[in-house]
mmCIF file of C-alpha atoms in Angstrom:
data_model
loop_
_atom_site.group_PDB
_atom_site.id
_atom_site.type_symbol
_atom_site.label_atom_id
_atom_site.label_comp_id
_atom_site.label_asym_id
_atom_site.label_seq_id
_atom_site.Cartn_x
_atom_site.Cartn_y
_atom_site.Cartn_z
ATOM 1 C CA MET A 1 82.297 108.504 91.170
ATOM 2 C CA THR A 2 81.433 111.534 89.077
ATOM 3 C CA GLU A 3 84.038 113.766 87.493
ATOM 4 C CA LEU A 4 83.000 116.577 89.851
ATOM 5 C CA GLU A 5 83.550 114.334 92.896
ATOM 6 C CA ARG A 6 86.968 113.327 91.552
ATOM 7 C CA MET A 7 87.923 116.968 90.927
ATOM 8 C CA LEU A 8 86.834 117.952 94.451
ATOM 9 C CA ILE A 9 89.123 115.269 95.904
ATOM 10 C CA VAL A 10 92.036 116.408 93.725
ATOM 11 C CA ASN A 11 91.444 119.976 94.899
ATOM 12 C CA ALA A 12 91.363 118.846 98.538
ATOM 13 C CA VAL A 13 94.699 117.057 98.057
ATOM 14 C CA HIS A 14 96.186 120.225 96.516
ATOM 15 C CA GLN A 15 95.023 122.224 99.546
ATOM 16 C CA LEU A 16 96.475 119.598 101.879
ATOM 17 C CA LYS A 17 99.880 119.701 100.199
ATOM 18 C CA GLY A 18 99.839 123.498 100.316
ATOM 19 C CA ARG A 19 99.302 123.304 104.092
ATOM 20 C CA TYR A 20 102.115 120.745 104.294
ATOM 21 C CA PHE A 21 104.634 123.159 102.740
ATOM 22 C CA ARG A 22 103.422 126.258 104.606
ATOM 23 C CA THR A 23 103.297 124.680 108.059
ATOM 24 C CA LEU A 24 106.701 123.043 107.577
ATOM 25 C CA ASP A 25 108.433 126.246 106.473
ATOM 26 C CA CYS A 26 106.686 128.335 109.147
ATOM 27 C CA LYS A 27 107.626 125.781 111.851
ATOM 28 C CA ASP A 28 103.942 125.396 112.805
ATOM 29 C CA TRP A 29 104.508 121.929 114.234
ATOM 30 C CA ALA A 30 100.929 121.362 115.425
ATOM 31 C CA GLY A 31 99.611 122.392 112.020
ATOM 32 C CA TYR A 32 102.244 120.254 110.309
ATOM 33 C CA GLU A 33 101.330 117.171 112.334
ATOM 34 C CA ALA A 34 97.666 117.786 111.463
ATOM 35 C CA VAL A 35 98.316 117.226 107.735
ATOM 36 C CA PHE A 36 99.168 113.587 108.506
ATOM 37 C CA ALA A 37 97.058 110.617 109.502
ATOM 38 C CA PRO A 38 98.106 109.462 112.990
ATOM 39 C CA ASP A 39 99.322 106.148 111.512
ATOM 40 C CA LEU A 40 101.670 107.895 109.055
ATOM 41 C CA VAL A 41 104.537 106.017 107.429
ATOM 42 C CA ALA A 42 107.273 108.569 106.642
ATOM 43 C CA ASP A 43 110.078 107.200 104.482
ATOM 44 C CA MET A 44 112.846 109.789 104.316
ATOM 45 C CA ARG A 45 115.648 107.233 103.944
ATOM 46 C CA ASP A 46 116.731 108.743 100.617
ATOM 47 C CA ALA A 47 116.027 112.389 101.489
ATOM 48 C CA SER A 48 119.631 113.463 102.119
ATOM 49 C CA GLY A 49 121.167 111.960 99.000
ATOM 50 C CA GLN A 50 122.665 109.099 101.026
ATOM 51 C CA ARG A 51 120.465 106.258 102.287
ATOM 52 C CA ASP A 52 119.808 106.471 106.039
ATOM 53 C CA GLU A 53 117.802 103.534 107.417
ATOM 54 C CA SER A 54 116.965 105.470 110.590
ATOM 55 C CA GLN A 55 114.715 107.729 108.525
ATOM 56 C CA LEU A 56 111.846 105.259 108.166
ATOM 57 C CA ILE A 57 109.436 106.541 110.811
ATOM 58 C CA PHE A 58 106.035 105.240 111.914
ATOM 59 C CA GLY A 59 103.435 107.613 113.338
ATOM 60 C CA ALA A 60 102.788 111.306 112.726
ATOM 61 C CA ALA A 61 103.670 112.319 116.284
ATOM 62 C CA ALA A 62 106.997 110.449 116.164
ATOM 63 C CA TYR A 63 107.857 111.912 112.762
ATOM 64 C CA VAL A 64 107.190 115.510 113.807
ATOM 65 C CA ALA A 65 108.895 115.003 117.195
ATOM 66 C CA GLY A 66 112.089 114.006 115.386
ATOM 67 C CA LEU A 67 111.923 116.631 112.647
ATOM 68 C CA ALA A 68 111.041 119.703 114.718
ATOM 69 C CA PRO A 69 114.276 119.853 116.763
ATOM 70 C CA ALA A 70 116.400 119.178 113.670
ATOM 71 C CA LEU A 71 114.860 122.153 111.856
ATOM 72 C CA GLN A 72 114.834 124.657 114.720
ATOM 73 C CA GLY A 73 117.068 127.518 113.690
ATOM 74 C CA VAL A 74 116.959 126.424 110.042
ATOM 75 C CA ILE A 75 115.347 128.576 107.371
ATOM 76 C CA THR A 76 113.569 126.257 104.946
ATOM 77 C CA VAL A 77 111.797 126.852 101.662
ATOM 78 C CA HIS A 78 109.878 123.950 100.117
ATOM 79 C CA HIS A 79 108.072 124.049 96.780
ATOM 80 C CA GLY A 80 105.901 121.397 95.163
ATOM 81 C CA HIS A 81 105.144 121.318 91.461
ATOM 82 C CA SER A 82 103.437 119.304 88.742
ATOM 83 C CA PRO A 83 101.203 117.107 90.917
ATOM 84 C CA GLU A 84 100.033 113.779 89.538
ATOM 85 C CA ILE A 85 97.003 112.817 91.645
ATOM 86 C CA ASP A 86 95.167 109.512 91.201
ATOM 87 C CA VAL A 87 91.838 109.172 92.990
ATOM 88 C CA LEU A 88 91.429 105.533 94.003
ATOM 89 C CA SER A 89 88.096 105.873 95.831
ATOM 90 C CA ALA A 90 86.015 108.415 97.725
ATOM 91 C CA ALA A 91 88.395 107.971 100.676
ATOM 92 C CA GLU A 92 91.817 107.265 99.149
ATOM 93 C CA ALA A 93 94.177 108.808 96.598
ATOM 94 C CA THR A 94 97.845 108.753 95.645
ATOM 95 C CA GLY A 95 100.105 111.460 94.351
ATOM 96 C CA ILE A 96 103.548 112.314 93.100
ATOM 97 C CA TRP A 97 104.831 115.876 93.436
ATOM 98 C CA ALA A 98 108.012 117.252 91.913
ATOM 99 C CA MET A 99 109.771 119.142 94.691
ATOM 100 C CA GLU A 100 112.571 121.561 95.365
ATOM 101 C CA ASP A 101 113.816 122.674 98.747
ATOM 102 C CA LYS A 102 116.466 124.935 100.200
ATOM 103 C CA LEU A 103 117.789 124.856 103.767
ATOM 104 C CA TRP A 104 119.926 127.473 105.515
ATOM 105 C CA PRO A 105 120.975 126.276 108.994
ATOM 106 C CA GLY A 106 121.659 128.960 111.580
ATOM 107 C CA PRO A 107 124.873 129.119 113.590
ATOM 108 C CA ASP A 108 123.481 126.931 116.407
ATOM 109 C CA SER A 109 122.073 124.242 114.109
ATOM 110 C CA PRO A 110 123.414 120.694 114.481
ATOM 111 C CA LEU A 111 123.086 120.120 110.726
ATOM 112 C CA PRO A 112 126.477 119.436 109.102
ATOM 113 C CA PHE A 113 126.116 121.916 106.239
ATOM 114 C CA ARG A 114 125.714 125.639 105.623
ATOM 115 C CA PHE A 115 123.319 125.277 102.703
ATOM 116 C CA LEU A 116 121.374 122.498 100.988
ATOM 117 C CA HIS A 117 119.431 122.672 97.739
ATOM 118 C CA GLY A 118 117.503 119.527 96.865
ATOM 119 C CA TYR A 119 115.458 118.321 93.930
ATOM 120 C CA GLY A 120 113.250 115.256 93.752
ATOM 121 C CA HIS A 121 109.773 113.856 94.221
ATOM 122 C CA TYR A 122 107.310 113.244 97.011
ATOM 123 C CA HIS A 123 105.411 109.949 96.613
ATOM 124 C CA GLU A 124 102.287 109.971 98.784
ATOM 125 C CA ARG A 125 99.119 108.155 99.767
ATOM 126 C CA TYR A 126 96.166 110.187 101.056
ATOM 127 C CA VAL A 127 93.171 109.081 103.117
ATOM 128 C CA LEU A 128 89.988 110.691 104.266
ATOM 129 C CA TRP A 129 90.497 110.706 108.050
ATOM 130 C CA GLU A 130 87.603 111.829 110.254
ATOM 131 C CA GLY A 131 86.253 114.053 107.486
ATOM 132 C CA ASP A 132 89.582 115.608 106.412
ATOM 133 C CA TRP A 133 92.117 114.540 103.819
ATOM 134 C CA ARG A 134 95.445 113.547 105.363
ATOM 135 C CA ILE A 135 98.771 112.166 104.196
ATOM 136 C CA ARG A 136 99.065 108.536 105.319
ATOM 137 C CA GLU A 137 102.304 107.672 103.513
ATOM 138 C CA ILE A 138 105.072 109.992 102.367
ATOM 139 C CA ARG A 139 108.356 109.107 100.699
ATOM 140 C CA LEU A 140 110.920 111.597 99.446
ATOM 141 C CA SER A 141 113.218 110.497 96.643
ATOM 142 C CA ARG A 142 116.024 112.818 95.606
ATOM 143 C CA LEU A 143 117.292 113.290 92.086
ATOM 144 C CA HIS A 144 120.041 115.715 93.041
ATOM 145 C CA VAL A 145 121.360 117.428 96.160
ATOM 146 C CA GLU A 146 123.713 120.423 96.219
ATOM 147 C CA VAL A 147 125.400 120.925 99.591
ATOM 148 C CA GLU A 148 127.767 123.572 100.902
ATOM 149 C CA HIS A 149 129.520 121.887 103.820
ATOM 150 C CA VAL A 150 130.680 123.603 106.990
ATOM 151 C CA GLY A 151 134.300 124.693 106.609
ATOM 152 C CA ALA A 152 134.108 124.715 102.803
#
């Protein structure tokens, strides 16, 4: 693989992650699902700051179907920084992204907090799927979570 080919893949992964953040925060669920390979493994067990075994989800459609209702009525802002992308082949890469997110649930939200500010890393595997780069594996690890609980 030439350096130009490697750089083009890294750029494609950057574009993919940009779409990930934008479609998630804009609640574009069809666009969000399209950033994933259909056989996605989403490991969000450590995303809340407390391990939750129910948050290991298989399949892009199942992942989005569970996330979309939980985030309806929630303002979210997700940022990704300092990507470390390793190109493994012409059709596979891995990456780690430093992340920060903020969530403001609305009054009708079932979430048990008024505000959440999280810091951590996304650990991902990317594949070339039918001509487009997609996220095949995603795991969120948190370093710190600040939460303002309801009633506080």
